[in-house]
Every structure is written in C-alpha cells, then in structure tokens.
C-alpha cells in the first residue's frame, strides 16, 4: 500500500523567511503532484513532477523530485502572506503498471505566513 | 472558459435515498476522478476513469458507483447513502496522468 507523508503538517512562518515542506512516499513512483488549497476553496495545481531530478519553479515556490529517495520537496523563498494555504503532495501509484490512474495524497501542510 | 463543474454544490439528504452528483468538464480531457475530503483523513480517491467506458477503483470505492458514457461527464452515484458518506467531494479532470488535474468547486454532502 502506498503511503504518502508530509512534514511538517503545520508551518507558521514569518514573511521574508525561507522554508521547505517535505513529501515522502513509500513505493516506487515517478510521478508526483503538488496542489494548493485555500480555506473553503477547491484545489489548484502547482506542479507536476515527472522524473527523477525534476525541478520546477513558479514565483516563490520551487518543487523537486528525487525518486531514488522517494522524496519531493516544496521550497518557499521569502514567504509572503498570500502563500498562506494548505499544500498537498500526491503520488501516482504504480506508474508503470495497470493502476497508473490511482493517486494517493499526503495529509497536507497548513502554512500560515505572519507579517 | 475551461472548467470542471459539479452539481449540486450543497446537498442534505437522508440515509438510503439514492443520489447522483454530476461532474462535467469542457476541456475534452480523457482522465477524470472523484475524491472525498474529510477532516483528519485528507483527500482520498474514490474512482477514476482513464477514458470513456474505462473506470477503476481508487482507495475508497465502497458505497459509490460511477459511469463514463461520455467523455465530458463523470457522475458519482450513491445508491444508498449513509452518514459516513457525509463529506466534501471533488471531481477533477486532466489530459492524462502526465498532466495537471483541474478540480471542480466541490460538493458538500450531508447524510442524516
């Protein structure tokens, strides 16, 4: 069974600081997604990481994937209040097998950025 | 405008009364999926569909049915809802599993 674990689950940051959210998963996969959810809203796709070593950046967020370590990171640079949200990683289970549509989410990291 | 729509957005119903939550996308996406979101349990996949007439179970399919007769629609059917199906439901679609998913606005279901 694929397990996806994020840490930290709660993150309180000051504006201007840097931090990293970690996403570990338990079985082989080469496809990982990051999503953002604002309170009371739906999910918004941030990044799709498709191979080992993939790195993507958008604004103050940068995501990377290390399939050998089964680890993805979401790095926040110089945080601003607008980044306050819940961030989820999600991993495709069995990306080469017959269950390549199955997706397992991490628990989510609630990020709060303070002035 | 490219979007995923869900109806209804809010629904309160009683145990055992069959209901359908509709999901429609206008992006000609092949992949569609249903999720439920519960406090403390996060997001869990219910069913997904790789294309018309191709559906498969996610992590929590019990008590749900789906069908994919047309590419744009992927309804979620609860034949006999129970209180443990009270949840926030999201439908999503994408061009395929290598692409980002677009999520619908969510349906908040309460079963009493």
GROMACS .gro file of C-alpha atoms in nm:
model
  227
    1UNK     CA    1   0.000   0.000   0.000
    2UNK     CA    2   0.134   0.338  -0.096
    3UNK     CA    3   0.181   0.578   0.194
    4UNK     CA    4   0.249   0.946   0.141
    5UNK     CA    5   0.369   1.150   0.435
    6UNK     CA    6   0.419   1.522   0.452
    7UNK     CA    7   0.604   1.719   0.710
    8UNK     CA    8   0.557   1.940   0.876
    9UNK     CA    9   0.179   1.924   0.899
   10UNK     CA   10   0.163   2.276   1.038
   11UNK     CA   11   0.403   2.553   0.947
   12UNK     CA   12   0.398   2.903   1.081
   13UNK     CA   13   0.640   3.132   0.903
   14UNK     CA   14   0.739   3.492   0.912
   15UNK     CA   15   0.724   3.692   0.596
   16UNK     CA   16   1.055   3.701   0.420
   17UNK     CA   17   1.178   3.368   0.556
   18UNK     CA   18   1.255   3.050   0.364
   19UNK     CA   19   1.126   2.706   0.443
   20UNK     CA   20   1.080   2.360   0.293
   21UNK     CA   21   0.790   2.116   0.301
   22UNK     CA   22   0.880   1.751   0.259
   23UNK     CA   23   0.681   1.476   0.094
   24UNK     CA   24   0.796   1.116   0.144
   25UNK     CA   25   0.631   0.820  -0.023
   26UNK     CA   26   0.668   0.451   0.037
   27UNK     CA   27   0.675   0.278  -0.303
   28UNK     CA   28   0.827   0.336  -0.641
   29UNK     CA   29   0.670   0.614  -0.841
   30UNK     CA   30   0.799   0.863  -1.092
   31UNK     CA   31   0.507   1.099  -1.088
   32UNK     CA   32   0.426   1.348  -0.817
   33UNK     CA   33   0.198   1.648  -0.797
   34UNK     CA   34   0.176   1.949  -0.569
   35UNK     CA   35  -0.153   2.127  -0.504
   36UNK     CA   36  -0.262   2.429  -0.309
   37UNK     CA   37  -0.595   2.469  -0.131
   38UNK     CA   38  -0.717   2.796   0.018
   39UNK     CA   39  -0.965   2.773   0.306
   40UNK     CA   40  -1.312   2.684   0.182
   41UNK     CA   41  -1.191   2.652  -0.176
   42UNK     CA   42  -1.105   2.383  -0.425
   43UNK     CA   43  -0.759   2.260  -0.514
   44UNK     CA   44  -0.528   2.434  -0.754
   45UNK     CA   45  -0.247   2.254  -0.932
   46UNK     CA   46   0.101   2.393  -0.864
   47UNK     CA   47   0.349   2.147  -1.012
   48UNK     CA   48   0.367   1.818  -1.196
   49UNK     CA   49   0.700   1.636  -1.150
   50UNK     CA   50   0.753   1.353  -1.394
   51UNK     CA   51   1.103   1.219  -1.349
   52UNK     CA   52   1.391   1.181  -1.112
   53UNK     CA   53   1.569   1.511  -1.066
   54UNK     CA   54   1.278   1.717  -1.196
   55UNK     CA   55   1.275   2.071  -1.065
   56UNK     CA   56   1.006   2.327  -1.130
   57UNK     CA   57   0.972   2.684  -1.011
   58UNK     CA   58   0.688   2.929  -1.006
   59UNK     CA   59   0.735   3.257  -0.828
   60UNK     CA   60   0.844   3.193  -0.469
   61UNK     CA   61   0.779   2.819  -0.488
   62UNK     CA   62   1.016   2.555  -0.616
   63UNK     CA   63   0.946   2.183  -0.622
   64UNK     CA   64   1.185   1.895  -0.679
   65UNK     CA   65   1.164   1.519  -0.704
   66UNK     CA   66   1.416   1.253  -0.602
   67UNK     CA   67   1.265   0.919  -0.699
   68UNK     CA   68   1.553   0.720  -0.554
   69UNK     CA   69   1.500   0.872  -0.212
   70UNK     CA   70   1.121   0.871  -0.269
   71UNK     CA   71   1.117   1.234  -0.166
   72UNK     CA   72   0.981   1.557  -0.303
   73UNK     CA   73   1.037   1.900  -0.157
   74UNK     CA   74   0.844   2.222  -0.192
   75UNK     CA   75   1.070   2.514  -0.111
   76UNK     CA   76   0.930   2.852  -0.022
   77UNK     CA   77   1.153   3.152  -0.073
   78UNK     CA   78   1.093   3.484   0.102
   79UNK     CA   79   0.742   3.394   0.212
   80UNK     CA   80   0.458   3.641   0.175
   81UNK     CA   81   0.115   3.635   0.336
   82UNK     CA   82  -0.053   3.535   0.008
   83UNK     CA   83   0.119   3.198   0.029
   84UNK     CA   84  -0.086   3.105   0.336
   85UNK     CA   85  -0.280   2.792   0.236
   86UNK     CA   86  -0.277   2.415   0.268
   87UNK     CA   87  -0.031   2.237   0.042
   88UNK     CA   88  -0.075   1.878  -0.067
   89UNK     CA   89   0.154   1.643  -0.247
   90UNK     CA   90   0.005   1.348  -0.434
   91UNK     CA   91   0.176   1.045  -0.579
   92UNK     CA   92   0.068   0.819  -0.862
   93UNK     CA   93   0.065   0.460  -0.752
   94UNK     CA   94   0.217   0.201  -0.979
   95UNK     CA   95   0.300   0.441  -1.259
   96UNK     CA   96   0.419   0.163  -1.488
   97UNK     CA   97   0.153  -0.087  -1.404
   98UNK     CA   98  -0.217  -0.106  -1.461
   99UNK     CA   99  -0.312   0.128  -1.177
  100UNK     CA  100  -0.148   0.436  -1.317
  101UNK     CA  101  -0.459   0.644  -1.261
  102UNK     CA  102  -0.454   0.588  -0.885
  103UNK     CA  103  -0.347   0.886  -0.684
  104UNK     CA  104  -0.263   0.898  -0.313
  105UNK     CA  105  -0.245   1.231  -0.130
  106UNK     CA  106  -0.033   1.338   0.162
  107UNK     CA  107  -0.206   1.471   0.471
  108UNK     CA  108  -0.146   1.832   0.374
  109UNK     CA  109   0.069   2.104   0.527
  110UNK     CA  110  -0.114   2.405   0.666
  111UNK     CA  111   0.107   2.705   0.602
  112UNK     CA  112   0.048   3.035   0.777
  113UNK     CA  113   0.267   3.332   0.693
  114UNK     CA  114   0.277   3.609   0.951
  115UNK     CA  115   0.386   3.968   0.894
  116UNK     CA  116  -1.382   2.925  -2.004
  117UNK     CA  117  -1.213   2.593  -1.926
  118UNK     CA  118  -1.374   2.445  -1.621
  119UNK     CA  119  -1.497   2.150  -1.423
  120UNK     CA  120  -1.849   2.190  -1.291
  121UNK     CA  121  -2.021   1.993  -1.018
  122UNK     CA  122  -2.385   1.985  -0.919
  123UNK     CA  123  -2.524   2.025  -0.669
  124UNK     CA  124  -2.277   2.230  -0.466
  125UNK     CA  125  -2.455   2.155  -0.141
  126UNK     CA  126  -2.686   1.867  -0.058
  127UNK     CA  127  -2.851   1.747   0.259
  128UNK     CA  128  -3.022   1.412   0.229
  129UNK     CA  129  -3.141   1.120   0.436
  130UNK     CA  130  -2.999   0.773   0.474
  131UNK     CA  131  -3.089   0.540   0.191
  132UNK     CA  132  -3.217   0.795  -0.059
  133UNK     CA  133  -3.029   0.747  -0.384
  134UNK     CA  134  -2.847   1.049  -0.518
  135UNK     CA  135  -2.623   1.149  -0.804
  136UNK     CA  136  -2.358   1.418  -0.806
  137UNK     CA  137  -2.281   1.531  -1.157
  138UNK     CA  138  -1.940   1.630  -1.288
  139UNK     CA  139  -1.878   1.782  -1.628
  140UNK     CA  140  -1.567   1.921  -1.797
  141UNK     CA  141  -1.539   2.121  -2.117
  142UNK     CA  142  -1.171   2.060  -2.190
  143UNK     CA  143  -1.200   1.729  -2.376
  144UNK     CA  144  -0.997   1.564  -2.103
  145UNK     CA  145  -0.959   1.188  -2.104
  146UNK     CA  146  -0.890   1.141  -1.733
  147UNK     CA  147  -1.149   1.215  -1.465
  148UNK     CA  148  -1.154   1.131  -1.098
  149UNK     CA  149  -1.360   1.165  -0.781
  150UNK     CA  150  -1.218   1.243  -0.436
  151UNK     CA  151  -1.359   1.292  -0.093
  152UNK     CA  152  -1.205   1.520   0.165
  153UNK     CA  153  -1.259   1.463   0.535
  154UNK     CA  154  -1.103   1.637   0.835
  155UNK     CA  155  -0.816   1.432   0.968
  156UNK     CA  156  -0.826   1.191   0.673
  157UNK     CA  157  -0.727   1.428   0.396
  158UNK     CA  158  -0.814   1.363   0.033
  159UNK     CA  159  -0.889   1.011  -0.082
  160UNK     CA  160  -0.962   0.890  -0.430
  161UNK     CA  161  -1.295   0.717  -0.483
  162UNK     CA  162  -1.297   0.622  -0.852
  163UNK     CA  163  -1.119   0.733  -1.162
  164UNK     CA  164  -1.167   0.698  -1.535
  165UNK     CA  165  -0.894   0.688  -1.797
  166UNK     CA  166  -1.143   0.730  -2.083
  167UNK     CA  167  -1.499   0.662  -2.193
  168UNK     CA  168  -1.623   0.329  -2.056
  169UNK     CA  169  -1.296   0.278  -1.862
  170UNK     CA  170  -1.328   0.319  -1.487
  171UNK     CA  171  -1.138   0.180  -1.189
  172UNK     CA  172  -1.147   0.192  -0.814
  173UNK     CA  173  -0.949   0.430  -0.603
  174UNK     CA  174  -0.881   0.386  -0.233
  175UNK     CA  175  -1.236   0.421  -0.101
  176UNK     CA  176  -1.487   0.295  -0.362
  177UNK     CA  177  -1.728   0.120  -0.124
  178UNK     CA  178  -2.077   0.265  -0.139
  179UNK     CA  179  -2.017   0.454  -0.463
  180UNK     CA  180  -2.075   0.391  -0.830
  181UNK     CA  181  -1.959   0.580  -1.136
  182UNK     CA  182  -2.012   0.569  -1.506
  183UNK     CA  183  -1.838   0.728  -1.802
  184UNK     CA  184  -2.065   0.712  -2.101
  185UNK     CA  185  -1.948   1.040  -2.247
  186UNK     CA  186  -1.607   1.198  -2.233
  187UNK     CA  187  -1.725   1.516  -2.064
  188UNK     CA  188  -1.937   1.365  -1.785
  189UNK     CA  189  -1.844   1.151  -1.488
  190UNK     CA  190  -2.132   1.126  -1.239
  191UNK     CA  191  -2.090   0.989  -0.888
  192UNK     CA  192  -2.380   0.776  -0.770
  193UNK     CA  193  -2.462   0.691  -0.411
  194UNK     CA  194  -2.722   0.416  -0.431
  195UNK     CA  195  -2.796   0.407  -0.058
  196UNK     CA  196  -2.615   0.691   0.118
  197UNK     CA  197  -2.514   0.651   0.480
  198UNK     CA  198  -2.398   0.910   0.736
  199UNK     CA  199  -2.035   0.803   0.692
  200UNK     CA  200  -2.054   0.937   0.338
  201UNK     CA  201  -2.102   1.288   0.471
  202UNK     CA  202  -1.806   1.465   0.317
  203UNK     CA  203  -1.675   1.724   0.074
  204UNK     CA  204  -1.650   1.574  -0.274
  205UNK     CA  205  -1.427   1.694  -0.556
  206UNK     CA  206  -1.428   1.595  -0.918
  207UNK     CA  207  -1.116   1.653  -1.127
  208UNK     CA  208  -1.005   1.608  -1.485
  209UNK     CA  209  -0.682   1.616  -1.683
  210UNK     CA  210  -0.548   1.546  -2.031
  211UNK     CA  211  -0.385   1.235  -1.889
  212UNK     CA  212  -0.187   1.119  -1.592
  213UNK     CA  213   0.120   1.318  -1.701
  214UNK     CA  214  -0.070   1.644  -1.674
  215UNK     CA  215  -0.210   1.864  -1.403
  216UNK     CA  216  -0.559   1.799  -1.276
  217UNK     CA  217  -0.827   2.065  -1.278
  218UNK     CA  218  -1.059   2.042  -0.982
  219UNK     CA  219  -1.425   2.126  -0.964
  220UNK     CA  220  -1.560   2.358  -0.692
  221UNK     CA  221  -1.666   2.076  -0.463
  222UNK     CA  222  -1.995   1.932  -0.339
  223UNK     CA  223  -2.066   1.934   0.030
  224UNK     CA  224  -2.286   1.637   0.111
  225UNK     CA  225  -2.456   1.575   0.443
  226UNK     CA  226  -2.636   1.246   0.502
  227UNK     CA  227  -2.860   1.238   0.810
   0.00000   0.00000   0.00000
